[in-house]
Short mmCIF file of C-alpha atoms in Angstrom, two decimals:
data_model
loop_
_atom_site.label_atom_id
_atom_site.label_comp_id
_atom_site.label_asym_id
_atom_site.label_seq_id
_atom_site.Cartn_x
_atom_site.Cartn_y
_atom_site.Cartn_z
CA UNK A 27 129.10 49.60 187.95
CA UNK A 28 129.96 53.20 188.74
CA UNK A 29 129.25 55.08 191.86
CA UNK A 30 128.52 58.75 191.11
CA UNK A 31 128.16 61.64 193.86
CA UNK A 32 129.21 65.61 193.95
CA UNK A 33 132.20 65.08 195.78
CA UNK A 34 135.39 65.17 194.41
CA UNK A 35 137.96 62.29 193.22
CA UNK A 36 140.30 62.74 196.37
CA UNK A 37 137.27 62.73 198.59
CA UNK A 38 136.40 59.28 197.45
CA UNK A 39 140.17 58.76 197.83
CA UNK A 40 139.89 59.37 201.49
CA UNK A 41 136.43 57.74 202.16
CA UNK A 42 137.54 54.31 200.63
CA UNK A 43 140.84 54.28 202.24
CA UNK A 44 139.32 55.25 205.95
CA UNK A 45 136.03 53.37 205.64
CA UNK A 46 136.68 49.61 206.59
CA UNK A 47 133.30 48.78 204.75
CA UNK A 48 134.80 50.26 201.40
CA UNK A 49 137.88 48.10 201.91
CA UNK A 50 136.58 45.25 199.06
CA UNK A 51 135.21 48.18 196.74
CA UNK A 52 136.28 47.17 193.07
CA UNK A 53 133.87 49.74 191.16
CA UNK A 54 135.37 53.07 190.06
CA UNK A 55 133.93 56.33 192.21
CA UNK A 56 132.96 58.98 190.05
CA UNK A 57 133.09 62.63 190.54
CA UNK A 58 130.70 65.17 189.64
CA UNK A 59 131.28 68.17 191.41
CA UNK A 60 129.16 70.36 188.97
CA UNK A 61 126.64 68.45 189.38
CA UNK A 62 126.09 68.18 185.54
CA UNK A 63 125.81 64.28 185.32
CA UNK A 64 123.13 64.70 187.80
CA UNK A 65 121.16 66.93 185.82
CA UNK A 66 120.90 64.68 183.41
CA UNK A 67 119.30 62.07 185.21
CA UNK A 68 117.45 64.33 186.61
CA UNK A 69 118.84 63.43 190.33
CA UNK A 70 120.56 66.81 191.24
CA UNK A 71 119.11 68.68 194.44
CA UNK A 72 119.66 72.41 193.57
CA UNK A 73 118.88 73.07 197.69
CA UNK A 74 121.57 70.88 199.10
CA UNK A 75 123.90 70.34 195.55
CA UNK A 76 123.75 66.77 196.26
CA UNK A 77 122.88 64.09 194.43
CA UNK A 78 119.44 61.95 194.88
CA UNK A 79 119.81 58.38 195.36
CA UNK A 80 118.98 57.12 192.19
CA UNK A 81 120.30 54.07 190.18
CA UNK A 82 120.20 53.70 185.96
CA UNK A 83 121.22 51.08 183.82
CA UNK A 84 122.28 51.92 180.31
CA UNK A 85 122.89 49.14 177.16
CA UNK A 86 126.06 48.79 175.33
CA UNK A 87 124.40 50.93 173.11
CA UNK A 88 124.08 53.92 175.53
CA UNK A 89 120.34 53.59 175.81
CA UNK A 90 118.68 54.02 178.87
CA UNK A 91 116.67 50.78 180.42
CA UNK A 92 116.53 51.29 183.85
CA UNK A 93 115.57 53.86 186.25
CA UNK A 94 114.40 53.91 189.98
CA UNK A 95 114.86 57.38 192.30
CA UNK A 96 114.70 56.30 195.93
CA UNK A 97 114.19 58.70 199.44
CA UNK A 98 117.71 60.66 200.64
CA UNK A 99 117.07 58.27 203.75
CA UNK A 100 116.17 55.47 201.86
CA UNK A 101 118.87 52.22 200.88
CA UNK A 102 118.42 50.28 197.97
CA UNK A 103 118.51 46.66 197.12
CA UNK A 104 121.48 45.81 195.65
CA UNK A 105 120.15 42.26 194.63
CA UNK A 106 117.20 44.01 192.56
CA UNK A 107 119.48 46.02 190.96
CA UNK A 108 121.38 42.92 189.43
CA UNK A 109 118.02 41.34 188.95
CA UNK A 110 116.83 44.10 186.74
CA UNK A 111 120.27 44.18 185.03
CA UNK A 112 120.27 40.11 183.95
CA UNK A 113 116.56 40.54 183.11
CA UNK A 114 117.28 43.42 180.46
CA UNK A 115 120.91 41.30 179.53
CA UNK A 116 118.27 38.22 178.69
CA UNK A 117 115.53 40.92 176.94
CA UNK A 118 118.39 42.07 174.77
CA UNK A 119 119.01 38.99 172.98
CA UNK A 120 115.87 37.47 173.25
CA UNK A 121 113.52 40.52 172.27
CA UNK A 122 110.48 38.68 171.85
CA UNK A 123 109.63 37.50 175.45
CA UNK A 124 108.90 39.18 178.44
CA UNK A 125 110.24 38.92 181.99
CA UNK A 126 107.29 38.93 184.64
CA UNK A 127 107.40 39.98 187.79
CA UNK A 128 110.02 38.75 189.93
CA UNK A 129 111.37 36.98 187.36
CA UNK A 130 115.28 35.76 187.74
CA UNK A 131 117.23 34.60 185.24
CA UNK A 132 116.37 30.57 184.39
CA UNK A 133 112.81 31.06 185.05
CA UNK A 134 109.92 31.10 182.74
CA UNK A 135 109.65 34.34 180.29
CA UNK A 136 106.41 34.57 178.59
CA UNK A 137 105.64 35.40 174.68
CA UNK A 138 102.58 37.85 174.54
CA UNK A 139 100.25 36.07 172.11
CA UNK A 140 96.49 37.06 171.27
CA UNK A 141 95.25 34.26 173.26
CA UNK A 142 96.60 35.53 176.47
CA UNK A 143 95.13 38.52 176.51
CA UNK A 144 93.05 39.18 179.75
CA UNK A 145 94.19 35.41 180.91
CA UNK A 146 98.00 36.31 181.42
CA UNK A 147 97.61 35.03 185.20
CA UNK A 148 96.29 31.90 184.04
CA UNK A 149 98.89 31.48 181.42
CA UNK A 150 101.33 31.91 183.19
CA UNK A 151 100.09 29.25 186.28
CA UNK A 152 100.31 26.80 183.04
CA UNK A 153 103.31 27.55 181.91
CA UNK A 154 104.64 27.30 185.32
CA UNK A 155 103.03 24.15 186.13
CA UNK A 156 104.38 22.84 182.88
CA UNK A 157 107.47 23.46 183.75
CA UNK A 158 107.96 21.63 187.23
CA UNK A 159 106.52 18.85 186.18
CA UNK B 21 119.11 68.87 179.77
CA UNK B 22 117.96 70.93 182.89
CA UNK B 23 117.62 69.27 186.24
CA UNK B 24 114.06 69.74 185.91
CA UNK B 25 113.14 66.44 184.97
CA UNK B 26 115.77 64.03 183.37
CA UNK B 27 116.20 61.53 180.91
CA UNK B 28 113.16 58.80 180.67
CA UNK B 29 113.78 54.67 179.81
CA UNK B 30 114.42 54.95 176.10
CA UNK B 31 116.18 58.00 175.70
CA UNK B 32 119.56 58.23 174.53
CA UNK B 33 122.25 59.01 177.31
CA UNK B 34 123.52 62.28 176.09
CA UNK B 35 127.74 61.94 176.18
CA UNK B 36 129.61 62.26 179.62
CA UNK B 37 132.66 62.00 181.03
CA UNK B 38 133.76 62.14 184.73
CA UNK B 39 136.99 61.92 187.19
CA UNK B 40 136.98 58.56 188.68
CA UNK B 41 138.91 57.13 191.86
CA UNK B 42 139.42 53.51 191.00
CA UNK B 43 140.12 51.71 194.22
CA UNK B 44 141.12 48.54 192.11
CA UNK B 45 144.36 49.97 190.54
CA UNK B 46 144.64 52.37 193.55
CA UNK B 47 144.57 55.74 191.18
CA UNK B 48 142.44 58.61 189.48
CA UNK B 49 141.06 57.89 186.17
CA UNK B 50 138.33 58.89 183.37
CA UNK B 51 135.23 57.58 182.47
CA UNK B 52 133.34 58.52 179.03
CA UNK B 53 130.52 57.23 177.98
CA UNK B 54 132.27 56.75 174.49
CA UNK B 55 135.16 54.08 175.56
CA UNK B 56 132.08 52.32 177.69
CA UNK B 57 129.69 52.11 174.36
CA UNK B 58 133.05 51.05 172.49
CA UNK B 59 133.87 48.08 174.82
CA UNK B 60 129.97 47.05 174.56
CA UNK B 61 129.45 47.42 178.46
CA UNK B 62 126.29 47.69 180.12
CA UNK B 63 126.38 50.14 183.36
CA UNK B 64 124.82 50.75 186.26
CA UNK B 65 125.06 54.59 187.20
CA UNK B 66 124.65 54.57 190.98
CA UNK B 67 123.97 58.35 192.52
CA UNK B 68 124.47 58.77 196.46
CA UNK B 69 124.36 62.18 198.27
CA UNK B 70 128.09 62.24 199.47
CA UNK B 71 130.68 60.10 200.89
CA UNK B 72 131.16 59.89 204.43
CA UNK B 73 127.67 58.94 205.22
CA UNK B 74 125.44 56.69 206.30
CA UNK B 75 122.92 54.77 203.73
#
């Protein structure tokens, strides 16, 4: 986990010392004061030169997996975020199943198969049903 | 890449490197997208508008 924003690496400095809420913080602050890591991600706000709220999780292999842009006024869900994290861990080593919605890490995954296809709701009641029996 | 639109799921993350504050060791340090591919880490990239505020 890395925080990124355009403010510098003594501002961040300041913040988590004077903040009480950033007193536990054990993720390094980044600093992009150019704005260039922004670009990238396409999160940059040429009006304001802040940064957009967005979150993106990349694989060991630098690949991007994960994107989601929320509101300047808008807080995100830290617990989705490590959702969506174990669910691509689990896809990476098990690339022939899919995580369905919601889906958290012990639950069912599902292997798309010819026979499922228009009846995924229904195979997936079974396989549920199967399972907490 | 302009700011225009951004990288998409799939791409490749082009090669960074920032100034960090690491509140763990209590210093300023460097992050490159190089040393995080080498130790196999996954990341979460987390963008806010500034410090000092409120979400």
């Amino acid at each position: 986990m890395i925080t990124v924003s355009t403010d510098t690496k003594f501002v961040h400095l300041a913040w988590q010392m004077d903040e009480p809420m950033l007193k536990n913080v054990k993720y390094p602050m980044g600093s992009d004061p150019t704005g260039k890591l922004s670009k990238t991600f396409g999160v940059y706000d040429e009006e304001s030169g802040l940064s957009q709220r967005g979150v993106f999780i990349i694989n060991p292999e630098g690949v991007l997996v994960s994107s989601e842009v929320n509101h300047i006024d808008i807080g995100r869900n830290s617990d989705e975020l490590l959702r969506k994290l174990q669910a691509n861990i689990y896809k990476s080593s098990h690339p022939e199943e899919v995580c369905p919605a919601k889906w958290h890490p012990g639950e069912k995954t599902m292997r798309p198969a010819p026979e499922f296809v228009g009846r995924a709701g229904e195979a997936y009641v079974q396989q549920e049903a199967l399972r907490k029996r | 890449m302009e700011g225009c639109c951004g990288l998409r799921v799939g791409q490749k993350v082009p090669d960074f490197k920032i100034e960090t504050f690491d509140p763990e060791v209590g210093g300023f340090g460097e992050i490159c997208s190089e040393d995080l591919r080498k130790k196999g880490s996954w990341t979460a990239l987390f963008f806010y508008p500034a410090d000092f505020t409120f979400v």
